[in-house]
Short mmCIF file of C-alpha atoms and ligand atoms in Angstrom, two decimals:
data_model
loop_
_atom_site.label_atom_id
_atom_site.label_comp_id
_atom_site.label_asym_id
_atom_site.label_seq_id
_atom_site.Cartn_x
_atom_site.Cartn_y
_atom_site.Cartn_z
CA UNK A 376 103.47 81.76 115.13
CA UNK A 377 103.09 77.73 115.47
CA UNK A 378 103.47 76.56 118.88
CA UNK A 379 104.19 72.83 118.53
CA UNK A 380 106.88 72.62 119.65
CA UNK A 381 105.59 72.85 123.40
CA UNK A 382 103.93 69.61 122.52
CA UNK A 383 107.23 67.54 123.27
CA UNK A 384 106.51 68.48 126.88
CA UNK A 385 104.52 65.10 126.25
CA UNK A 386 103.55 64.15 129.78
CA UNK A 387 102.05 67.79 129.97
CA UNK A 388 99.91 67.49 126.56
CA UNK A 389 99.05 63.93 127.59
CA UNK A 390 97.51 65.17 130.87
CA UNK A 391 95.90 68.17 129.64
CA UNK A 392 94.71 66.81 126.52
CA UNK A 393 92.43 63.53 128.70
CA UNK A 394 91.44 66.25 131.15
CA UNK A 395 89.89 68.84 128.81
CA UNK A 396 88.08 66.27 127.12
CA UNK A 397 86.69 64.80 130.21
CA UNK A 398 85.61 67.99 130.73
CA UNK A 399 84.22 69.41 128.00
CA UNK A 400 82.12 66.40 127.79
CA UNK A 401 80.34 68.00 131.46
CA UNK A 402 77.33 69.95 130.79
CA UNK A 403 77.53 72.67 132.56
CA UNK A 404 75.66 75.37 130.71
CA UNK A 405 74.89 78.39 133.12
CA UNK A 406 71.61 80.45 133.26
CA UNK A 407 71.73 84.37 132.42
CA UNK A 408 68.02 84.18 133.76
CA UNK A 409 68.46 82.68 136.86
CA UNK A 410 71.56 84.08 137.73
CA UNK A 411 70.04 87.69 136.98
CA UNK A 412 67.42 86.38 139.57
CA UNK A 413 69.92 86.03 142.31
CA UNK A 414 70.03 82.28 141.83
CA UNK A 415 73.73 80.79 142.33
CA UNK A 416 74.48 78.35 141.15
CA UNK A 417 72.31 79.51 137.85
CA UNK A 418 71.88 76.05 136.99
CA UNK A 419 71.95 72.58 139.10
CA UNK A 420 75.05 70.51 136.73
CA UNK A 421 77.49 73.00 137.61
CA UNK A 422 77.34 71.56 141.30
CA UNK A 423 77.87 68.01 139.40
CA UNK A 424 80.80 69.44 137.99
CA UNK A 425 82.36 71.23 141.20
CA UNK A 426 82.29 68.34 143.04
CA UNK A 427 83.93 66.18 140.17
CA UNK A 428 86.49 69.20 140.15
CA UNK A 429 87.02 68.30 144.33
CA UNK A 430 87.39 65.19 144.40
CA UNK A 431 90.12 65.34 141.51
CA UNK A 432 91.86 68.13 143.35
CA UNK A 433 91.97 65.93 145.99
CA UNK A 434 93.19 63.09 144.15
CA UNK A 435 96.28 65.11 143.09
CA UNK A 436 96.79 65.73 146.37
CA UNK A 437 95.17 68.94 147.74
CA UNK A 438 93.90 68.28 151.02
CA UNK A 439 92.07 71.78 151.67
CA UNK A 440 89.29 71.75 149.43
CA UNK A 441 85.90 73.01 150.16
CA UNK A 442 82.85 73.97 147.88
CA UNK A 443 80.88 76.81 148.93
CA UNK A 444 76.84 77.33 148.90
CA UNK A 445 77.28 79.22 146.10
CA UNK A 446 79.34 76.67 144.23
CA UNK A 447 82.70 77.66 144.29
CA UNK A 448 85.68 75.35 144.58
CA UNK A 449 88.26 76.58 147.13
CA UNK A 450 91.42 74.93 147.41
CA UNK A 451 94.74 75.86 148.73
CA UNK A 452 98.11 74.47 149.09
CA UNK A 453 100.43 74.74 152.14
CA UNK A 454 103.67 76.85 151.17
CA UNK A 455 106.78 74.24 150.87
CA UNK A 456 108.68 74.62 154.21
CA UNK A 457 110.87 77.67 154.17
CA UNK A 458 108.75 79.20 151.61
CA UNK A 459 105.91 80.57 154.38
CA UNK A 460 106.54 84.05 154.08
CA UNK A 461 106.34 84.59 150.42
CA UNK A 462 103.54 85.98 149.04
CA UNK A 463 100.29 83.89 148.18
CA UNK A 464 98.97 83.76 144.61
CA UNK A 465 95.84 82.68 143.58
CA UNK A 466 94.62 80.62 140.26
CA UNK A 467 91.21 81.04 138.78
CA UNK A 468 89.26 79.60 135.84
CA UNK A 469 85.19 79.54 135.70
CA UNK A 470 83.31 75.80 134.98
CA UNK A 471 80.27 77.09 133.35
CA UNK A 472 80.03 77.75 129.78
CA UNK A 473 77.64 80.19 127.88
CA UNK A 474 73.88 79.73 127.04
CA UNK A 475 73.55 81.04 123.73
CA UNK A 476 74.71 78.25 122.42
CA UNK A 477 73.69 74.67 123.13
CA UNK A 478 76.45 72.72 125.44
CA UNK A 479 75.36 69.96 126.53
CA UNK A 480 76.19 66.70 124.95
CA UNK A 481 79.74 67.78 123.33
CA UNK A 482 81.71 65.28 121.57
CA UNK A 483 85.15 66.79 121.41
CA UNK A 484 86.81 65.95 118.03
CA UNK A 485 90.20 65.55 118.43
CA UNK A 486 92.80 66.19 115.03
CA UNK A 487 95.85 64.72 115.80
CA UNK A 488 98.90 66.56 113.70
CA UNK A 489 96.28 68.82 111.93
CA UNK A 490 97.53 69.60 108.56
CA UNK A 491 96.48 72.89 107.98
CA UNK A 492 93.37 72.37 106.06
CA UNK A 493 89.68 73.19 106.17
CA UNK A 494 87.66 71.45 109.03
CA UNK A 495 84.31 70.29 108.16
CA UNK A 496 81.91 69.33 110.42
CA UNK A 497 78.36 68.30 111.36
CA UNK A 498 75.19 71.14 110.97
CA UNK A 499 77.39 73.05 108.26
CA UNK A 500 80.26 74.11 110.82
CA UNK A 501 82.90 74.80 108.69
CA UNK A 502 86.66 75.89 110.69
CA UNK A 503 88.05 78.04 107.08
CA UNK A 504 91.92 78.37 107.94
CA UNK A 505 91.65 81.47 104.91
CA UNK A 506 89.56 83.18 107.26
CA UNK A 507 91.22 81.88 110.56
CA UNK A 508 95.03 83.09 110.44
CA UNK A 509 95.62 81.36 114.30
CA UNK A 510 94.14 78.27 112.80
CA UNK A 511 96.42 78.55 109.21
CA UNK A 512 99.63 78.82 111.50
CA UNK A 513 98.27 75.66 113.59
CA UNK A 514 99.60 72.85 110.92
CA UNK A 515 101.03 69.94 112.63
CA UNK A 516 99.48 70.89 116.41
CA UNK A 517 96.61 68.90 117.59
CA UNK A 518 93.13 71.08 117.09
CA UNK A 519 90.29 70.18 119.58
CA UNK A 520 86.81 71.18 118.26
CA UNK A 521 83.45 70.19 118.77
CA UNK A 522 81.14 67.66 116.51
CA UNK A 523 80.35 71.18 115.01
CA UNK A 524 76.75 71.04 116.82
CA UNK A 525 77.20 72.46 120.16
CA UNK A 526 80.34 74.80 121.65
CA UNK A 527 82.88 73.03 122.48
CA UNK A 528 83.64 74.78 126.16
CA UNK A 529 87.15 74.99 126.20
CA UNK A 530 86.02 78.78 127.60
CA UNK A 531 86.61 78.08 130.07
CA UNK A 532 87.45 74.35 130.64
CA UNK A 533 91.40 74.86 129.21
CA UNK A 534 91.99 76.62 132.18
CA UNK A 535 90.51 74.38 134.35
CA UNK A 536 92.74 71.83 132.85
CA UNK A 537 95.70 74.08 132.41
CA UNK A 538 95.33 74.63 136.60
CA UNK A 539 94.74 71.16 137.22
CA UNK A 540 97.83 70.30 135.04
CA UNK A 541 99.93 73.13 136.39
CA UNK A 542 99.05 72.41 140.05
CA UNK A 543 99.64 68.31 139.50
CA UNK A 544 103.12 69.09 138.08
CA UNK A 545 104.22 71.36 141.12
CA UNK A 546 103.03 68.91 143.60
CA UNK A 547 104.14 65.86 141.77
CA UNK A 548 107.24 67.25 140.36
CA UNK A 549 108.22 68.90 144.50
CA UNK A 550 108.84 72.19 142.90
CA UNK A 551 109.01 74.71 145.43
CA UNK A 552 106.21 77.41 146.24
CA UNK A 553 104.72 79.60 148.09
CA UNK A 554 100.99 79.28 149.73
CA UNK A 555 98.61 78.36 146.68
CA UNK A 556 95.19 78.97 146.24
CA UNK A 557 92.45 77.85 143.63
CA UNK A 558 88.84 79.07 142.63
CA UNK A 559 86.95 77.12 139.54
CA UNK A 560 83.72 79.34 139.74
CA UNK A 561 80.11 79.52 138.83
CA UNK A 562 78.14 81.45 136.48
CA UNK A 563 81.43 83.43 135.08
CA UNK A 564 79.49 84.00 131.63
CA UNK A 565 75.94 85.55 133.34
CA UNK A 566 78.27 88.14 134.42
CA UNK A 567 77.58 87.40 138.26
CA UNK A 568 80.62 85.27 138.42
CA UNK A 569 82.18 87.19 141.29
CA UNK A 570 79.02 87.89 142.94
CA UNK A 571 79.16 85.26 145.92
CA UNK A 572 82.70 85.17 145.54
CA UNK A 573 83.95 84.23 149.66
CA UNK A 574 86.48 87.48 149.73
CA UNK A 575 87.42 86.67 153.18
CA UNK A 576 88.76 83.24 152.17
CA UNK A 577 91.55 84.24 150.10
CA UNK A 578 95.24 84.71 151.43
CA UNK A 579 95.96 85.79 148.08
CA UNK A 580 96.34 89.48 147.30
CA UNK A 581 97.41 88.84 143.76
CA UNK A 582 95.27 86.38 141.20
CA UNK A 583 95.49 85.33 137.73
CA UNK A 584 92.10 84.28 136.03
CA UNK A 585 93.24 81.54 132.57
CA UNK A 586 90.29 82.29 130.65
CA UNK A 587 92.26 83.92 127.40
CA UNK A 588 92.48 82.93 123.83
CA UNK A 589 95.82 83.02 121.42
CA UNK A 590 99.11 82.18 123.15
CA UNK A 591 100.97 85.04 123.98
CA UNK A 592 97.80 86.85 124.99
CA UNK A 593 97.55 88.78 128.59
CA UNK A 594 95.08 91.33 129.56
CA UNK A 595 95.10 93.71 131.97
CA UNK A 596 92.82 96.15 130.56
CA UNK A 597 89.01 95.60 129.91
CA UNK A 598 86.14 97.88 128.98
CA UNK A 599 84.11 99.86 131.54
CA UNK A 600 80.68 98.52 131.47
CA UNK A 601 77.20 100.31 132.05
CA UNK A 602 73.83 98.74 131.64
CA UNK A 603 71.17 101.51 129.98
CA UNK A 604 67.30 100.49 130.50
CA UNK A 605 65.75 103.14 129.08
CA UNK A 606 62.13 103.06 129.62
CA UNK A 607 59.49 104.72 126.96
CA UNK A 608 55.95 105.63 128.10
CA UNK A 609 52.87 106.51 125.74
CA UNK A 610 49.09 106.41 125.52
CA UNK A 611 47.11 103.66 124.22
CA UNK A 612 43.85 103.87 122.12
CA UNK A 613 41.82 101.57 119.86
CA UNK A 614 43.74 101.58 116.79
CA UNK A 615 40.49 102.77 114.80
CA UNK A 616 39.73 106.04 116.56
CA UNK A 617 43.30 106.71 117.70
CA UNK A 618 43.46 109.51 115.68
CA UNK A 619 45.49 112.31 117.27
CA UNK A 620 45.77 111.01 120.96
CA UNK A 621 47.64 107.52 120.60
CA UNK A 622 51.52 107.95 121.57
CA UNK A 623 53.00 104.77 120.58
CA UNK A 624 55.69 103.68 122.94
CA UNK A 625 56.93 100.82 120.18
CA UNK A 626 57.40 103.65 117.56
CA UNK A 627 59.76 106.25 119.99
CA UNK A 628 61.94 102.71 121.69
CA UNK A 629 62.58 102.16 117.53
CA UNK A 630 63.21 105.29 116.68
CA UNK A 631 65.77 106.11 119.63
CA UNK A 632 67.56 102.53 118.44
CA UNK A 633 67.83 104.33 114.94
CA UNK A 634 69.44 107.17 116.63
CA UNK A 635 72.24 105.11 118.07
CA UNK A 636 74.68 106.35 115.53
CA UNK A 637 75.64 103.03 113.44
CA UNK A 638 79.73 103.22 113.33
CA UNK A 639 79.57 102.68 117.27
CA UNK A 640 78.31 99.36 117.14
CA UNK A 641 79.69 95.92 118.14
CA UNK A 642 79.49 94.77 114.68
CA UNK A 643 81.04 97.71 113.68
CA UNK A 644 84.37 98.56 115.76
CA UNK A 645 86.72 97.02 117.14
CA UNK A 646 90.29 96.85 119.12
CA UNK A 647 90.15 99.99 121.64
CA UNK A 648 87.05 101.16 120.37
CA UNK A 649 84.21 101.19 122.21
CA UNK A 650 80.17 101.11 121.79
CA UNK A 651 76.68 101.17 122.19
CA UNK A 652 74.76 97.52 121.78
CA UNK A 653 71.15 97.22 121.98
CA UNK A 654 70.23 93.99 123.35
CA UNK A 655 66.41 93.63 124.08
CA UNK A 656 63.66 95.83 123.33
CA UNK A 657 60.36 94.90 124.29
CA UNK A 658 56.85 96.33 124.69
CA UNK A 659 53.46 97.32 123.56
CA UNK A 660 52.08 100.90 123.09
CA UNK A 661 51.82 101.92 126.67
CA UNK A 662 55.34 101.25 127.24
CA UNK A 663 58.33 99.80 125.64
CA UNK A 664 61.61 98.91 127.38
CA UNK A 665 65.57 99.35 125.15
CA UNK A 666 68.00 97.61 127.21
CA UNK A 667 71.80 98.89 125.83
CA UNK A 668 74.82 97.78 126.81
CA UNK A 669 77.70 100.66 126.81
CA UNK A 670 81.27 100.08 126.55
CA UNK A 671 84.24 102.25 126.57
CA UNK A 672 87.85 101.77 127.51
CA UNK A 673 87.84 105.52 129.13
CA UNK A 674 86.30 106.65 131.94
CA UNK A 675 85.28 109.90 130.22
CA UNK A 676 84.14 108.21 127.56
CA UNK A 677 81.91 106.27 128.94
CA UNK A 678 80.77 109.48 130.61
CA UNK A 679 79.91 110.78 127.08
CA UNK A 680 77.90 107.51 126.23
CA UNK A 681 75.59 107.80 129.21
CA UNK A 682 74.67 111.43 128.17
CA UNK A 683 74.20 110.32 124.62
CA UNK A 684 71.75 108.39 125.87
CA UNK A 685 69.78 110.51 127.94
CA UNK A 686 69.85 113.33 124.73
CA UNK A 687 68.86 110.59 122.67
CA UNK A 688 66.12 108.96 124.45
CA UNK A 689 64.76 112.55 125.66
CA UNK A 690 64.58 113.57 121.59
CA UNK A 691 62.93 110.33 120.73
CA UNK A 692 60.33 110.56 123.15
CA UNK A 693 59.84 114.65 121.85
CA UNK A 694 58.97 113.20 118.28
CA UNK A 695 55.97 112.14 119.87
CA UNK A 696 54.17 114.91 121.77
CA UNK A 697 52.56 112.98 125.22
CA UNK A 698 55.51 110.55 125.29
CA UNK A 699 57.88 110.36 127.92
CA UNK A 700 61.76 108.39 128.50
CA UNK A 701 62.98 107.36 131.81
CA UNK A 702 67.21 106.10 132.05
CA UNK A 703 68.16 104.30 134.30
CA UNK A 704 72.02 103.62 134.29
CA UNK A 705 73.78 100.75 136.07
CA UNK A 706 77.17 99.89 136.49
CA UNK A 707 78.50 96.84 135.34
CA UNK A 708 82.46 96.02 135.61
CA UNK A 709 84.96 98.67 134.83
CA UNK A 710 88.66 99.14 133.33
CA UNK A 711 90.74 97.08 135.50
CA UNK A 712 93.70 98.69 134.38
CA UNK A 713 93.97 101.55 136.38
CA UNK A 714 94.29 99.23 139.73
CA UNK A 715 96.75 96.78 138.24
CA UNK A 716 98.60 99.60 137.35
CA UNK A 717 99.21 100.56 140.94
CA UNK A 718 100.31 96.87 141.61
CA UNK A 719 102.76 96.39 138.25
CA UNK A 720 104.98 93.63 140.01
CA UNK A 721 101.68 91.31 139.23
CA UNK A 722 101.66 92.17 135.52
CA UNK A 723 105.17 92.11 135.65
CA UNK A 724 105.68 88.81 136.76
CA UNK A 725 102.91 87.32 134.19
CA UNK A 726 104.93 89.01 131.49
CA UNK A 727 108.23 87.34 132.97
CA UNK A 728 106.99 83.79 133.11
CA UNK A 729 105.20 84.34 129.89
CA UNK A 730 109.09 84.81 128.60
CA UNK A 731 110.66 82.00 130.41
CA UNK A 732 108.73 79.99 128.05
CA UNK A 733 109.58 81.30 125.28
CA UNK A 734 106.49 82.87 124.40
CA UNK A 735 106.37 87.05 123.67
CA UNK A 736 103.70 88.77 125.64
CA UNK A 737 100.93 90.49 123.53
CA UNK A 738 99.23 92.63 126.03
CA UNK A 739 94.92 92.81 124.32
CA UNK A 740 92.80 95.33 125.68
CA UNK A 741 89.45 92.54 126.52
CA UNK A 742 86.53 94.20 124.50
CA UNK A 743 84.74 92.64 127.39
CA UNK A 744 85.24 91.62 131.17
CA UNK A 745 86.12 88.74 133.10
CA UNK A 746 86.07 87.59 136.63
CA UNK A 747 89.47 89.64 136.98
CA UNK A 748 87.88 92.56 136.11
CA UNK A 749 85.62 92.24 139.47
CA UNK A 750 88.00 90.97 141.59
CA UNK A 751 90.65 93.21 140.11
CA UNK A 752 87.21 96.04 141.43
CA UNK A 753 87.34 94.23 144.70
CA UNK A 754 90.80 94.90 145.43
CA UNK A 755 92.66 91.72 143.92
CA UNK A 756 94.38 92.47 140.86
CA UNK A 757 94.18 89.98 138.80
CA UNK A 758 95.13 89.99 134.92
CA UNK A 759 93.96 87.16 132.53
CA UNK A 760 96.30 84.68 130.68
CA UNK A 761 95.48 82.70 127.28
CA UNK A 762 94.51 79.48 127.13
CA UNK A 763 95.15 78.44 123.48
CA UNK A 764 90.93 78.35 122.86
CA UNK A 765 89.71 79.79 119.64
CA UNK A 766 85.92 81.21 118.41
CA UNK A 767 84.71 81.38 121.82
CA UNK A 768 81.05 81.03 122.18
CA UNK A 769 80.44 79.18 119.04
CA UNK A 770 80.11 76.36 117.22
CA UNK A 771 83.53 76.78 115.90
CA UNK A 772 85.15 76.88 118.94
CA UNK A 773 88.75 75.15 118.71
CA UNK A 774 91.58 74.53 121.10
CA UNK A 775 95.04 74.37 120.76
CA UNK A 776 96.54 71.53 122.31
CA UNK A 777 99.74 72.93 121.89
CA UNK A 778 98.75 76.77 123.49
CA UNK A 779 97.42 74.56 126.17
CA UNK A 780 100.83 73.22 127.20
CA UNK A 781 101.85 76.95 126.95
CA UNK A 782 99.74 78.01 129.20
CA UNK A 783 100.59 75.39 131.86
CA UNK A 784 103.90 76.33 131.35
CA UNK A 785 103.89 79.62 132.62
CA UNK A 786 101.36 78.75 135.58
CA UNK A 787 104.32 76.65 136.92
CA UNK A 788 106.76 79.41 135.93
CA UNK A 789 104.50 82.12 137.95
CA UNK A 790 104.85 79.61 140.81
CA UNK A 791 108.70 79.61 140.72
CA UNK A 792 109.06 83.67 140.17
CA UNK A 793 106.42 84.45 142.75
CA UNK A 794 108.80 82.05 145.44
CA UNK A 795 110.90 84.06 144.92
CA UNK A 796 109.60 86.86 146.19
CA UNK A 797 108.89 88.88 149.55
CA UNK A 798 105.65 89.67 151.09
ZN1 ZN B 520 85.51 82.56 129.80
#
């Protein structure tokens, strides 16, 4: 499906399209490191970019904005007289992007009326519409990309710009609303994103993160997530004289990653299926350390993956007589979907707006989490919206100017439905 016609909205696609590429073009690259460290901000330009974010919000005419210790930009927006007592909702978008790849210095690449062919561009990043289908129906919209050399960030700086847009338009444009609030957090992509989030601030008891891809795409179900560190002990001895009473620690944390059966991998499954990905393993012959993400969509599910584990790591370790396994299991996000499901006027009322645009809803389970999913955990239910970005966390990241305006569109729509209804 082609969305350009939502580009005639031109003073929309003018506004969003100068403010996403005044932000992209902030470095604001987070650190998984530092952040795992407790450090929040992970990195020292996303404060840069928070306080650009304030004053702006001010300049459209927000008067109550603050920016916590922690980095977060808190905003909110008087209900329009008479409109006191309906509910609050809350908008949310995160300002870092992600460190695998490099983000600082992006020169967004802007293809006016793109006609449908293959983008080339610098460092071998090639954009193939053949093996892109949302980028062969994007003929005639205007494609946002990156000099191909760095991500281009429009995770998750369309949202940012589709809430600044949105926001600007109600307030400009004296559309009536309810109480308003706004969040551009830290760190979203280290997975601590929520971690200092200031709870007690919020009015809200209903949010909506824009931090999706495709148009039409809404999610209100995401994986549970469990972190596996699964720690293998042995016996070191000079390699000549080992001979029988080394136990190599390197040898059972490889074999037990061989064991991980191989159609249950990320690059391997997809849509509701879920996995085991190892992602470090590290060591010498004393002791080596397998760190495994696990994700499943069910709860017992994920309940069979974490004794997987333990069987596994246990029969590893039993190949080699003297060696031992330790798990140790940690909880990292779960399914939102059961908590949204007790609120469904929330999800209803995204899937609403979504058709007062014009736009079907295509409800995606996320093979991963977002800042919804905790605050969804910490009692705010709060489903995700698209934001017309592409190939996140790559090189071949695009946007779709046209998605953008979408997405825009329905914040101001939520706005109207939600005034017009009771607390
Ligand atoms: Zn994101």
């Amino acid at each position: 499906m082609n969305f350009t016609n939502h580009l005639s909205k031109a003073n929309a696609a003018d506004a969003l399209l100068k403010r996403f590429l005044s932000y992209v073009s902030n470095w604001t690259t987070s650190d998984s490191v530092a952040a795992d460290n407790g450090v929040q901000p992970s990195t020292e330009q996303q404060w840069f970019f928070a306080k650009l974010l304030e004053e702006e919000l001010k300049s459209i005419g927000v008067s109550d904005v603050t920016v916590t210790e922690h980095a977060y930009v808190c905003a909110r927006i008087p209900a329009t007289a008479g409109l006191e007592k309906v509910p609050s909702v809350c908008f949310l978008a995160h300002m870092d992007t992600v460190d695998e790849v490099d983000g600082r210095n992006v020169q967004p690449q802007v293809h006016k009326n793109y006609d449908g062919s293959s983008i080339s561009l610098n460092g071998g990043t090639v954009l193939d519409p053949e093996k892109d289908k949302f980028l062969a129906e994007s003929a005639g919209d205007t494609i946002i990309t990156s000099d191909g050399t760095t991500l281009l960030g429009a995770d998750d700086k369309a949202g940012i710009a589709i809430i600044m847009t949105g926001i600007a338009e109600i307030i400009s444009g004296n559309i009536p609303h309810g109480e308003l609030e706004i969040v551009f957090s830290p760190d979203e992509e280290t997975g601590h994103g929520m971690d200092n989030v200031p709870l007690e601030w919020f009015h809200s008891k209903q949010c909506y993160t824009f931090d999706g891809g495709h148009a039409g795409e809404i999610e209100i179900e995401c994986f549970n997530a469990y972190k596996a560190e699964i720690e293998f002990k042995g016996r070191a001895m000079h390699t000549g004289t080992a001979r029988p009473d080394m136990v190599n620690a390197i040898s059972m944390a490889s074999s037990f990653v061989q064991m991980l059966p191989p159609c249950e991998r990320p690059e391997t499954t997809d849509g509701r299926q879920g996995f085991y990905a190892p992602m470090e393993i590290s060591g010498h012959i004393e002791s080596a350390k397998v760190v495994l993400f696990l994700r499943d969509f069910e709860t017992d599910g994920m309940e069979r993956r974490i004794s997987t584990v333990k069987q596994l790591a246990a029969a590893a370790a039993s190949q080699y007589p003297g060696g031992s396994a330790e798990v140790k299991v940690t909880q990292q996000y779960l399914n939102m979907f059961q908590k949204i499901q007790k609120k469904p006027l929330v999800a209803e009322i995204l899937k609403e707006a979504l058709l007062k645009t014009g736009i079907e809803p295509k409800l995606m389970p996320i093979r991963g989490g977002t800042d919804g999913s905790r605050l969804t955990e910490l009692g705010l239910p709060t489903p995700n919206v698209f934001t017309g970005g592409h190939n996140f966390h790559s090189k071949s990241e695009w946007a779709s100017l046209s998605q953008m305006v979408c997405a825009e569109e329905v914040l101001v729509e939520l706005v109207k439905l939600w005034a017009t209804q009771k607390k």
